[in-house]
Coordinates of N, CA, C and O in Angstrom, one line a residue:
L44 N 13.2 2.6 -12.4 CA 14.3 3.5 -11.9 C 15.4 3.5 -12.9 O 16.1 4.5 -13.0
T45 N 15.7 2.5 -13.7 CA 16.8 2.5 -14.7 C 16.5 3.5 -15.8 O 17.4 3.8 -16.6
S46 N 15.3 3.9 -16.0 CA 14.9 4.8 -17.1 C 15.1 6.3 -16.6 O 14.8 7.2 -17.4
L47 N 15.5 6.5 -15.4 CA 15.7 7.9 -15.0 C 16.8 8.5 -15.7 O 17.8 7.9 -16.0
S48 N 16.7 9.8 -16.0 CA 17.8 10.5 -16.8 C 19.1 10.6 -16.0 O 20.1 10.4 -16.5
Y49 N 18.9 10.8 -14.7 CA 20.1 10.9 -13.8 C 19.8 9.9 -12.6 O 18.9 10.1 -11.8
L50 N 20.6 8.8 -12.6 CA 20.5 7.8 -11.6 C 21.4 8.1 -10.4 O 22.5 7.7 -10.4
H51 N 20.9 8.9 -9.5 CA 21.6 9.2 -8.3 C 20.6 9.2 -7.1 O 19.4 9.2 -7.3
E52 N 21.1 9.3 -5.9 CA 20.3 9.0 -4.7 C 19.1 10.0 -4.7 O 17.9 9.5 -4.4
P53 N 19.2 11.3 -4.9 CA 18.0 12.2 -4.8 C 16.9 11.8 -5.8 O 15.7 11.8 -5.5
A54 N 17.3 11.4 -7.0 CA 16.3 11.0 -8.0 C 15.6 9.7 -7.7 O 14.4 9.6 -7.9
V55 N 16.4 8.8 -7.2 CA 15.8 7.5 -6.8 C 14.8 7.7 -5.6 O 13.7 7.2 -5.7
L56 N 15.2 8.4 -4.6 CA 14.4 8.7 -3.5 C 13.1 9.4 -3.9 O 12.0 9.1 -3.4
H57 N 13.3 10.4 -4.7 CA 12.1 11.2 -5.2 C 11.1 10.3 -6.0 O 9.9 10.3 -5.7
N58 N 11.7 9.4 -6.8 CA 10.8 8.5 -7.6 C 10.1 7.5 -6.7 O 8.9 7.3 -6.9
L59 N 10.8 7.0 -5.7 CA 10.1 6.1 -4.7 C 9.0 6.8 -3.9 O 8.0 6.3 -3.7
R60 N 9.3 8.0 -3.5 CA 8.3 8.8 -2.8 C 7.1 9.1 -3.6 O 6.0 8.9 -3.2
V61 N 7.3 9.5 -4.9 CA 6.1 9.7 -5.8 C 5.3 8.5 -6.0 O 4.1 8.5 -5.9
R62 N 6.0 7.3 -6.2 CA 5.2 6.1 -6.4 C 4.5 5.7 -5.2 O 3.3 5.2 -5.3
F63 N 5.1 5.9 -4.0 CA 4.4 5.4 -2.8 C 3.4 6.4 -2.3 O 2.2 6.0 -2.0
E64 N 3.7 7.7 -2.2 CA 2.7 8.7 -1.7 C 1.6 9.0 -2.6 O 0.5 9.2 -2.3
D65 N 2.0 9.3 -3.9 CA 1.0 9.7 -4.9 C 0.2 8.6 -5.5 O -1.0 8.7 -5.8
R66 N 0.9 7.5 -5.7 CA 0.2 6.4 -6.5 C -0.1 5.1 -5.6 O -0.6 4.1 -6.1
N67 N 0.3 5.2 -4.3 CA 0.1 4.1 -3.4 C 0.7 2.8 -3.9 O 0.2 1.7 -3.8
Q68 N 1.9 2.9 -4.6 CA 2.6 1.7 -5.2 C 3.8 1.5 -4.3 O 4.7 2.3 -4.3
I69 N 3.9 0.3 -3.6 CA 5.0 0.0 -2.8 C 6.1 -0.7 -3.5 O 7.2 -0.7 -2.9
Y70 N 5.9 -1.2 -4.7 CA 6.9 -1.9 -5.4 C 7.4 -1.1 -6.6 O 6.6 -0.4 -7.3
T71 N 8.8 -1.1 -6.9 CA 9.4 -0.5 -8.0 C 10.5 -1.4 -8.5 O 11.2 -2.0 -7.7
Y72 N 10.7 -1.5 -9.8 CA 11.8 -2.2 -10.3 C 13.0 -1.3 -10.5 O 12.9 -0.1 -10.9
C73 N 14.2 -1.8 -10.2 CA 15.4 -1.2 -10.6 C 16.2 -2.3 -11.3 O 17.0 -3.1 -10.7
G74 N 16.0 -2.4 -12.6 CA 16.5 -3.5 -13.4 C 15.8 -4.8 -13.0 O 14.6 -4.8 -13.0
I75 N 16.5 -5.8 -12.6 CA 15.9 -7.1 -12.2 C 15.6 -7.1 -10.7 O 15.1 -8.0 -10.1
V76 N 16.0 -6.0 -10.0 CA 15.8 -5.9 -8.5 C 14.5 -5.3 -8.3 O 14.1 -4.3 -8.9
L77 N 13.8 -5.8 -7.3 CA 12.5 -5.3 -6.9 C 12.7 -4.5 -5.6 O 13.2 -5.1 -4.6
V78 N 12.4 -3.2 -5.6 CA 12.5 -2.4 -4.4 C 11.1 -2.3 -3.8 O 10.2 -2.0 -4.5
A79 N 11.0 -2.6 -2.5 CA 9.8 -2.5 -1.8 C 9.8 -1.5 -0.6 O 10.9 -1.4 0.0
I80 N 8.8 -0.8 -0.4 CA 8.6 0.1 0.7 C 7.6 -0.5 1.6 O 6.5 -0.8 1.2
N81 N 8.0 -0.7 2.9 CA 7.0 -1.2 3.9 C 6.0 -0.1 4.2 O 6.3 0.9 4.8
P82 N 4.7 -0.4 3.9 CA 3.7 0.6 4.2 C 3.2 0.6 5.6 O 2.4 1.4 6.0
Y83 N 3.7 -0.4 6.4 CA 3.3 -0.6 7.8 C 1.8 -0.6 8.0 O 1.2 -0.1 8.9
Q84 N 1.1 -1.2 7.0 CA -0.3 -1.5 7.1 C -0.7 -2.6 6.1 O 0.1 -3.0 5.2
E85 N -1.8 -3.2 6.4 CA -2.3 -4.3 5.6 C -2.7 -3.8 4.2 O -3.5 -2.9 4.1
L86 N -2.2 -4.4 3.1 CA -2.7 -4.0 1.8 C -3.4 -5.2 1.2 O -3.1 -6.4 1.4
H87 N -4.3 -4.9 0.3 CA -5.1 -6.0 -0.3 C -4.6 -6.3 -1.7 O -5.4 -6.2 -2.7
I88 N -3.3 -6.6 -1.8 CA -2.7 -6.8 -3.1 C -2.1 -8.2 -3.2 O -1.2 -8.5 -4.0
Y89 N -2.5 -9.1 -2.2 CA -1.9 -10.4 -2.1 C -2.9 -11.5 -2.2 O -2.6 -12.6 -1.7
D90 N -4.0 -11.3 -2.8 CA -5.1 -12.4 -2.8 C -4.8 -13.4 -4.0 O -3.9 -13.2 -4.8
N91 N -5.6 -14.4 -4.0 CA -5.4 -15.4 -5.1 C -5.6 -14.8 -6.5 O -5.0 -15.3 -7.4
D92 N -6.5 -13.9 -6.6 CA -6.7 -13.3 -8.0 C -5.4 -12.6 -8.4 O -5.1 -12.7 -9.6
T93 N -4.7 -11.9 -7.5 CA -3.5 -11.3 -7.9 C -2.4 -12.4 -8.2 O -1.7 -12.2 -9.2
I94 N -2.4 -13.4 -7.4 CA -1.4 -14.5 -7.7 C -1.6 -15.0 -9.1 O -0.7 -15.1 -9.9
F95 N -2.9 -15.3 -9.5 CA -3.1 -15.9 -10.8 C -3.0 -14.9 -11.9 O -2.7 -15.3 -13.1
A96 N -3.1 -13.6 -11.6 CA -2.8 -12.6 -12.6 C -1.3 -12.6 -13.0 O -1.0 -12.3 -14.2
Y97 N -0.5 -12.9 -12.1 CA 1.0 -12.9 -12.4 C 1.5 -14.2 -12.9 O 2.5 -14.3 -13.5
R98 N 0.7 -15.3 -12.8 CA 1.0 -16.6 -13.3 C 1.2 -16.6 -14.8 O 0.3 -16.1 -15.6
G99 N 2.4 -17.0 -15.3 CA 2.6 -17.0 -16.7 C 3.1 -15.7 -17.4 O 3.4 -15.7 -18.5
Q100 N 3.1 -14.7 -16.6 CA 3.6 -13.4 -17.1 C 5.1 -13.2 -17.0 O 5.7 -13.8 -16.1
N101 N 5.6 -12.4 -17.8 CA 7.1 -12.1 -17.7 C 7.2 -10.9 -16.8 O 6.3 -10.1 -16.7
M102 N 8.4 -10.8 -16.1 CA 8.6 -9.7 -15.3 C 8.6 -8.5 -16.1 O 9.3 -8.4 -17.1
G103 N 7.9 -7.5 -15.7 CA 7.7 -6.2 -16.4 C 6.4 -6.1 -17.2 O 6.1 -5.0 -17.6
D104 N 5.7 -7.3 -17.4 CA 4.5 -7.2 -18.1 C 3.4 -6.5 -17.3 O 2.5 -5.8 -17.8
L105 N 3.4 -6.8 -16.0 CA 2.5 -6.2 -15.0 C 3.2 -5.3 -14.1 O 4.5 -5.2 -14.1
D106 N 2.5 -4.6 -13.2 CA 3.1 -3.7 -12.2 C 4.1 -4.5 -11.4 O 4.0 -5.7 -11.2
P107 N 5.2 -3.8 -10.9 CA 6.1 -4.5 -10.0 C 5.4 -5.1 -8.8 O 4.5 -4.5 -8.2
H108 N 5.8 -6.3 -8.4 CA 5.2 -7.0 -7.3 C 6.1 -8.2 -6.9 O 6.8 -8.7 -7.7
I109 N 6.0 -8.6 -5.6 CA 6.8 -9.7 -5.1 C 6.3 -11.0 -5.9 O 7.1 -11.9 -6.1
Y110 N 5.1 -11.0 -6.4 CA 4.6 -12.2 -7.1 C 5.3 -12.3 -8.5 O 5.5 -13.3 -9.0
A111 N 5.7 -11.1 -9.1 CA 6.4 -11.1 -10.4 C 7.8 -11.8 -10.2 O 8.2 -12.6 -11.1
V112 N 8.4 -11.5 -9.1 CA 9.8 -12.1 -8.9 C 9.6 -13.6 -8.6 O 10.4 -14.4 -9.1
S113 N 8.6 -13.9 -7.8 CA 8.3 -15.3 -7.5 C 8.0 -16.1 -8.8 O 8.4 -17.2 -9.0
E114 N 7.2 -15.5 -9.6 CA 6.8 -16.2 -10.9 C 8.0 -16.4 -11.8 O 8.2 -17.4 -12.4
E115 N 8.9 -15.4 -11.8 CA 10.1 -15.5 -12.6 C 11.0 -16.7 -12.1 O 11.5 -17.5 -12.9
A116 N 11.2 -16.8 -10.8 CA 11.9 -17.9 -10.3 C 11.2 -19.2 -10.6 O 11.9 -20.2 -11.0
F117 N 9.9 -19.3 -10.4 CA 9.2 -20.5 -10.6 C 9.2 -20.9 -12.0 O 9.5 -22.1 -12.4
K118 N 9.1 -20.0 -12.9 CA 9.1 -20.3 -14.4 C 10.4 -20.8 -14.8 O 10.5 -21.8 -15.6
L119 N 11.5 -20.2 -14.3 CA 12.9 -20.7 -14.7 C 13.1 -22.0 -14.1 O 13.8 -22.9 -14.7
M120 N 12.6 -22.3 -12.9 CA 12.8 -23.7 -12.3 C 12.0 -24.7 -13.2 O 12.6 -25.7 -13.5
E121 N 10.8 -24.4 -13.6 CA 10.0 -25.3 -14.5 C 10.7 -25.5 -15.8 O 10.9 -26.6 -16.3
R122 N 11.1 -24.4 -16.5 CA 11.7 -24.4 -17.8 C 13.1 -25.1 -17.9 O 13.3 -25.9 -18.7
D123 N 14.0 -24.6 -17.0 CA 15.3 -25.1 -17.0 C 15.6 -26.2 -16.1 O 16.7 -26.9 -16.2
G124 N 14.7 -26.5 -15.1 CA 14.9 -27.6 -14.2 C 16.1 -27.3 -13.2 O 16.7 -28.3 -12.7
K125 N 16.4 -26.1 -13.0 CA 17.5 -25.7 -12.1 C 17.0 -24.9 -10.9 O 16.0 -24.2 -10.9
D126 N 17.7 -25.1 -9.8 CA 17.4 -24.4 -8.6 C 17.4 -22.9 -8.8 O 18.2 -22.4 -9.6
Q127 N 16.6 -22.2 -8.1 CA 16.5 -20.7 -8.1 C 16.7 -20.1 -6.8 O 16.4 -20.8 -5.8
S128 N 17.1 -18.9 -6.7 CA 17.2 -18.2 -5.4 C 16.5 -16.8 -5.5 O 16.6 -16.2 -6.5
I129 N 15.9 -16.4 -4.4 CA 15.3 -15.1 -4.3 C 16.0 -14.5 -3.0 O 15.9 -15.1 -1.9
I130 N 16.7 -13.4 -3.2 CA 17.3 -12.8 -2.0 C 16.5 -11.7 -1.5 O 16.1 -10.8 -2.3
V131 N 16.1 -11.7 -0.3 CA 15.3 -10.7 0.3 C 16.2 -10.0 1.4 O 16.6 -10.6 2.3
S132 N 16.4 -8.7 1.1 CA 17.4 -8.0 1.9 C 16.8 -6.6 2.3 O 15.9 -6.1 1.6
G133 N 17.2 -6.1 3.5 CA 16.7 -4.8 3.9 C 17.0 -4.5 5.3 O 17.5 -5.4 6.0
E134 N 16.7 -3.3 5.7 CA 17.0 -2.9 7.1 C 16.0 -3.6 8.0 O 15.0 -4.2 7.6
S135 N 16.3 -3.4 9.3 CA 15.4 -3.9 10.3 C 14.0 -3.3 10.2 O 13.9 -2.1 10.0
G136 N 13.0 -4.2 10.2 CA 11.6 -3.7 10.1 C 11.2 -3.4 8.7 O 10.1 -2.8 8.4
A137 N 12.0 -3.8 7.7 CA 11.7 -3.5 6.3 C 10.6 -4.4 5.7 O 10.1 -4.1 4.7
G138 N 10.4 -5.5 6.3 CA 9.3 -6.4 5.8 C 9.9 -7.6 5.1 O 9.2 -8.2 4.3
K139 N 11.1 -8.0 5.5 CA 11.7 -9.2 4.8 C 11.0 -10.5 5.1 O 10.7 -11.2 4.2
T140 N 10.6 -10.7 6.3 CA 9.8 -11.9 6.7 C 8.5 -12.0 5.9 O 8.1 -13.0 5.4
V141 N 7.8 -10.9 5.9 CA 6.5 -10.8 5.2 C 6.7 -11.1 3.7 O 5.9 -11.8 3.1
S142 N 7.7 -10.5 3.1 CA 8.0 -10.7 1.7 C 8.3 -12.2 1.4 O 7.8 -12.8 0.4
A143 N 9.1 -12.9 2.3 CA 9.3 -14.3 2.1 C 8.0 -15.1 2.3 O 7.8 -16.0 1.5
K144 N 7.2 -14.7 3.2 CA 5.9 -15.4 3.4 C 5.0 -15.2 2.1 O 4.4 -16.2 1.7
Y145 N 5.0 -14.1 1.5 CA 4.2 -13.9 0.3 C 4.8 -14.7 -0.9 O 4.0 -15.3 -1.7
S146 N 6.1 -14.9 -1.0 CA 6.7 -15.7 -2.0 C 6.3 -17.2 -1.8 O 5.9 -17.9 -2.7
M147 N 6.4 -17.6 -0.5 CA 6.0 -19.0 -0.2 C 4.5 -19.2 -0.5 O 4.1 -20.3 -1.1
R148 N 3.7 -18.3 -0.2 CA 2.2 -18.4 -0.5 C 2.0 -18.5 -2.1 O 1.2 -19.3 -2.5
Y149 N 2.8 -17.7 -2.8 CA 2.7 -17.8 -4.3 C 3.1 -19.2 -4.8 O 2.3 -19.8 -5.5
F150 N 4.2 -19.7 -4.3 CA 4.6 -21.1 -4.7 C 3.6 -22.1 -4.3 O 3.3 -23.0 -5.1
A151 N 3.0 -22.0 -3.1 CA 2.0 -23.0 -2.7 C 0.8 -22.9 -3.5 O 0.2 -24.0 -3.9
T152 N 0.4 -21.7 -3.9 CA -0.9 -21.6 -4.6 C -0.7 -22.0 -6.1 O -1.6 -22.8 -6.5
I153 N 0.3 -21.6 -6.7 CA 0.4 -22.0 -8.1 C 0.9 -23.5 -8.3 O 0.8 -24.1 -9.3
G154 N 1.5 -24.0 -7.2 CA 1.9 -25.4 -7.2 C 0.8 -26.4 -7.1 O 1.0 -27.6 -7.1
G155 N -0.5 -25.8 -6.9 CA -1.6 -26.7 -6.9 C -2.0 -27.2 -5.6 O -2.8 -28.2 -5.5
S156 N -1.5 -26.7 -4.5 CA -1.8 -27.3 -3.2 C -3.3 -26.9 -2.8 O -3.9 -27.5 -2.0
G157 N -3.8 -25.8 -3.4 CA -5.1 -25.3 -3.1 C -5.3 -24.6 -1.8 O -6.3 -24.0 -1.5
D158 N -4.3 -24.7 -0.9 CA -4.3 -24.1 0.4 C -3.5 -22.9 0.3 O -2.3 -22.9 0.0
A159 N -4.1 -21.7 0.6 CA -3.3 -20.4 0.5 C -2.1 -20.4 1.4 O -1.1 -19.8 1.1
E160 N -2.2 -21.1 2.5 CA -1.0 -21.2 3.4 C -0.8 -22.7 3.7 O -1.6 -23.3 4.5
T161 N 0.2 -23.3 3.2 CA 0.4 -24.7 3.3 C 0.9 -25.0 4.7 O 1.4 -24.1 5.4
Q162 N 0.9 -26.3 5.0 CA 1.4 -26.8 6.3 C 2.9 -26.5 6.4 O 3.4 -26.1 7.4
V163 N 3.6 -26.6 5.3 CA 5.1 -26.4 5.2 C 5.3 -24.9 5.5 O 6.2 -24.5 6.3
E164 N 4.6 -24.0 4.9 CA 4.7 -22.6 5.1 C 4.5 -22.2 6.5 O 5.3 -21.5 7.1
R165 N 3.4 -22.8 7.1 CA 3.1 -22.5 8.5 C 4.3 -22.9 9.4 O 4.6 -22.2 10.4
R166 N 4.8 -24.1 9.2 CA 5.9 -24.6 10.0 C 7.2 -23.8 9.9 O 7.8 -23.5 10.9
V167 N 7.5 -23.4 8.7 CA 8.7 -22.6 8.5 C 8.6 -21.2 9.2 O 9.5 -20.8 9.9
L168 N 7.4 -20.6 9.0 CA 7.2 -19.3 9.5 C 7.0 -19.4 11.1 O 7.4 -18.4 11.8
A169 N 6.5 -20.5 11.6 CA 6.3 -20.6 13.0 C 7.6 -20.7 13.8 O 7.7 -20.4 14.9
S170 N 8.7 -21.2 13.1 CA 10.0 -21.3 13.8 C 10.7 -19.9 13.9 O 11.5 -19.8 14.8
S171 N 10.3 -18.9 13.2 CA 11.0 -17.6 13.3 C 10.8 -17.0 14.7 O 11.8 -16.5 15.3
P172 N 9.6 -16.9 15.3 CA 9.5 -16.3 16.6 C 10.3 -17.0 17.7 O 10.8 -16.4 18.6
I173 N 10.6 -18.3 17.5 CA 11.4 -19.0 18.5 C 12.8 -18.5 18.5 O 13.4 -18.2 19.5
M174 N 13.4 -18.4 17.3 CA 14.7 -17.9 17.1 C 14.8 -16.4 17.5 O 15.8 -16.0 18.2
E175 N 13.8 -15.7 17.2 CA 13.8 -14.3 17.5 C 13.7 -14.0 19.0 O 14.3 -13.0 19.5
A176 N 13.0 -14.9 19.7 CA 12.8 -14.7 21.1 C 14.1 -14.8 21.9 O 14.3 -14.2 23.0
I177 N 15.1 -15.5 21.4 CA 16.4 -15.7 22.1 C 17.5 -14.8 21.6 O 18.6 -14.8 22.1
G178 N 17.2 -14.0 20.5 CA 18.3 -13.3 20.0 C 18.0 -11.8 19.5 O 18.9 -11.2 18.9
N179 N 16.8 -11.3 19.8 CA 16.5 -10.0 19.3 C 16.9 -9.0 20.4 O 17.0 -9.3 21.6
A180 N 16.9 -7.7 19.9 CA 17.3 -6.6 20.8 C 16.5 -5.4 20.4 O 16.1 -5.2 19.3
K181 N 16.2 -4.5 21.4 CA 15.6 -3.3 21.1 C 16.7 -2.3 20.7 O 17.7 -2.1 21.3
T182 N 16.4 -1.7 19.5 CA 17.3 -0.6 19.0 C 16.5 0.7 18.9 O 15.3 0.7 19.1
T183 N 17.2 1.7 18.5 CA 16.6 3.0 18.3 C 15.6 3.0 17.1 O 14.7 3.8 17.1
R184 N 15.8 2.0 16.2 CA 14.9 2.0 15.0 C 13.9 0.9 15.1 O 12.9 0.9 14.3
N185 N 14.0 -0.1 16.0 CA 13.1 -1.2 15.9 C 13.1 -1.9 17.3 O 14.1 -2.1 17.9
D186 N 11.9 -2.1 17.9 CA 11.8 -2.7 19.2 C 12.1 -4.2 19.2 O 12.3 -4.7 20.3
N187 N 12.2 -4.8 18.1 CA 12.4 -6.2 18.0 C 13.3 -6.6 16.9 O 13.0 -7.3 16.0
S188 N 14.5 -6.0 17.0 CA 15.5 -6.2 15.9 C 16.3 -7.5 16.0 O 16.9 -7.8 17.0
S189 N 16.2 -8.3 14.9 CA 16.8 -9.6 14.9 C 18.3 -9.5 14.6 O 18.7 -8.6 13.8
R190 N 19.1 -10.4 15.2 CA 20.5 -10.4 14.9 C 20.8 -11.6 13.9 O 21.9 -11.9 13.7
F191 N 19.8 -12.2 13.4 CA 19.9 -13.4 12.6 C 19.6 -13.2 11.2 O 18.7 -12.4 10.8
G192 N 20.3 -13.9 10.3 CA 20.0 -14.0 8.9 C 19.4 -15.4 8.7 O 19.7 -16.3 9.4
K193 N 18.4 -15.5 7.8 CA 17.7 -16.8 7.6 C 17.9 -17.2 6.1 O 17.8 -16.4 5.2
Y194 N 18.1 -18.5 5.9 CA 18.2 -19.1 4.6 C 17.1 -20.1 4.6 O 17.1 -21.1 5.3
I195 N 16.1 -19.9 3.8 CA 14.9 -20.8 3.7 C 15.0 -21.5 2.4 O 15.1 -20.9 1.3
E196 N 15.1 -22.8 2.4 CA 15.2 -23.7 1.2 C 13.8 -24.4 1.1 O 13.4 -25.1 2.0
I197 N 13.2 -24.2 0.0 CA 11.9 -24.9 -0.3 C 12.1 -26.0 -1.3 O 12.7 -25.8 -2.3
D198 N 11.6 -27.2 -0.9 CA 11.8 -28.4 -1.8 C 10.5 -28.6 -2.6 O 9.4 -28.5 -2.0
F199 N 10.6 -28.9 -3.9 CA 9.5 -29.1 -4.7 C 9.5 -30.5 -5.3 O 10.6 -31.1 -5.5
S200 N 8.3 -31.0 -5.5 CA 8.2 -32.3 -6.2 C 8.4 -32.2 -7.7 O 8.6 -31.1 -8.2
K201 N 8.4 -33.3 -8.4 CA 8.5 -33.3 -9.8 C 7.4 -32.5 -10.5 O 7.5 -32.0 -11.6
N202 N 6.3 -32.4 -9.8 CA 5.1 -31.6 -10.3 C 5.1 -30.2 -9.8 O 4.1 -29.5 -9.9
Y203 N 6.2 -29.8 -9.2 CA 6.4 -28.4 -8.7 C 5.5 -28.0 -7.5 O 5.1 -26.9 -7.4
Q204 N 5.1 -29.0 -6.7 CA 4.4 -28.7 -5.5 C 5.4 -28.7 -4.3 O 6.3 -29.4 -4.3
I205 N 5.1 -27.8 -3.3 CA 6.0 -27.8 -2.2 C 5.8 -29.1 -1.4 O 4.7 -29.5 -1.0
I206 N 7.0 -29.7 -1.1 CA 6.9 -31.0 -0.4 C 7.7 -30.9 0.9 O 7.7 -31.8 1.7
G207 N 8.5 -29.8 1.1 CA 9.2 -29.7 2.3 C 10.0 -28.3 2.3 O 10.1 -27.6 1.2
A208 N 10.6 -28.0 3.4 CA 11.4 -26.8 3.5 C 12.3 -26.9 4.7 O 12.0 -27.7 5.6
S209 N 13.3 -26.2 4.7 CA 14.2 -26.1 5.8 C 14.7 -24.7 6.0 O 14.7 -23.9 5.0
M210 N 15.0 -24.3 7.2 CA 15.4 -23.0 7.4 C 16.7 -23.1 8.2 O 16.8 -23.7 9.3
R211 N 17.7 -22.4 7.7 CA 19.0 -22.3 8.5 C 19.1 -20.9 9.0 O 18.8 -19.9 8.3
T212 N 19.5 -20.7 10.2 CA 19.6 -19.4 10.8 C 21.1 -19.2 11.1 O 21.8 -20.0 11.6
Y213 N 21.5 -18.0 10.8 CA 22.9 -17.5 11.0 C 23.0 -16.4 11.9 O 22.3 -15.4 11.7
L214 N 23.8 -16.5 12.9 CA 24.0 -15.3 13.8 C 24.9 -14.3 13.1 O 26.0 -14.6 12.8
L215 N 24.3 -13.1 12.9 CA 25.0 -12.1 12.2 C 25.9 -11.2 13.1 O 26.9 -10.6 12.7
E216 N 25.4 -11.0 14.3 CA 26.1 -10.2 15.3 C 26.3 -11.0 16.6 O 25.3 -11.5 17.1
K217 N 27.4 -11.0 17.2 CA 27.6 -11.6 18.4 C 27.3 -10.7 19.6 O 27.0 -11.1 20.7
S218 N 27.6 -9.4 19.4 CA 27.3 -8.5 20.5 C 26.6 -7.3 20.0 O 27.1 -6.6 19.2
R219 N 25.4 -7.0 20.5 CA 24.7 -5.8 20.2 C 24.3 -5.1 21.4 O 24.3 -3.9 21.5
V220 N 23.9 -5.8 22.5 CA 23.4 -5.2 23.7 C 24.6 -4.6 24.4 O 25.6 -5.3 24.8
V221 N 24.5 -3.3 24.7 CA 25.6 -2.6 25.4 C 25.2 -2.3 26.9 O 26.1 -2.1 27.7
F222 N 23.9 -2.2 27.1 CA 23.5 -2.1 28.5 C 22.0 -2.6 28.6 O 21.3 -2.7 27.6
Q223 N 21.6 -3.0 29.8 CA 20.3 -3.4 30.0 C 19.4 -2.2 30.4 O 19.8 -1.5 31.3
A224 N 18.2 -2.1 29.8 CA 17.3 -1.0 30.1 C 16.8 -1.2 31.5 O 16.7 -2.3 32.0
A225 N 16.5 0.0 32.2 CA 16.0 -0.1 33.6 C 14.7 -0.7 33.7 O 14.3 -1.3 34.8
E226 N 13.8 -0.7 32.7 CA 12.5 -1.2 32.8 C 12.5 -2.7 32.8 O 12.6 -3.6 32.6

C-alpha cells in the first residue's frame, strides 16, 4: 500500500478489494503494518508447511501473512534477547482472536513443541469464552460483540519454547446495553 501513487482512502480500499476479490489474498502490508480482511470462511493457509516457509524469512520476502509478523517478532526476540509485542486491532468481528491464535500456533510450532496447538495455547484461548459470556452484547454489526480488550503475554524458555502465558482482560466500555430485546 505504501507504493501507491496516491495514498488516500479510495485508493487503499480499491487495492484491498482487488487483492481480496481478484487474488483471494486476505493480507496486505502497509509499511510494517499487516492489514487483514476477515474472509468469514476457513482458509488453508495456516498449516505447518506454511509456518516453516516463513521461518527464517524477512518480512516482505514472502507474501504478507500473520506468520511473517510472528516470525519478525520471534527473530528479534532471539537475536536481541528483548521482549516483543504484536498488536492485533480491529472492529468487532474482524478476526482478532483468530489472528492471535495463529500467532500462538506459530510460536508453539517453531519453538519445537511439536504440537500444533500447545496446552498453553488451549488454556489461554479457552478462557476467552468465559469472559465473553459475561460481557458481550448484541449490536447491529455483531451478535456477540465483546466489550473487553485482552493483553496476552506469552512466556518463553531460554530455548524459546512457550512455557507459560497469562491473559489480562480490560473492560473497555461500562455501558453498552440501552434496552433488553423482547426475545
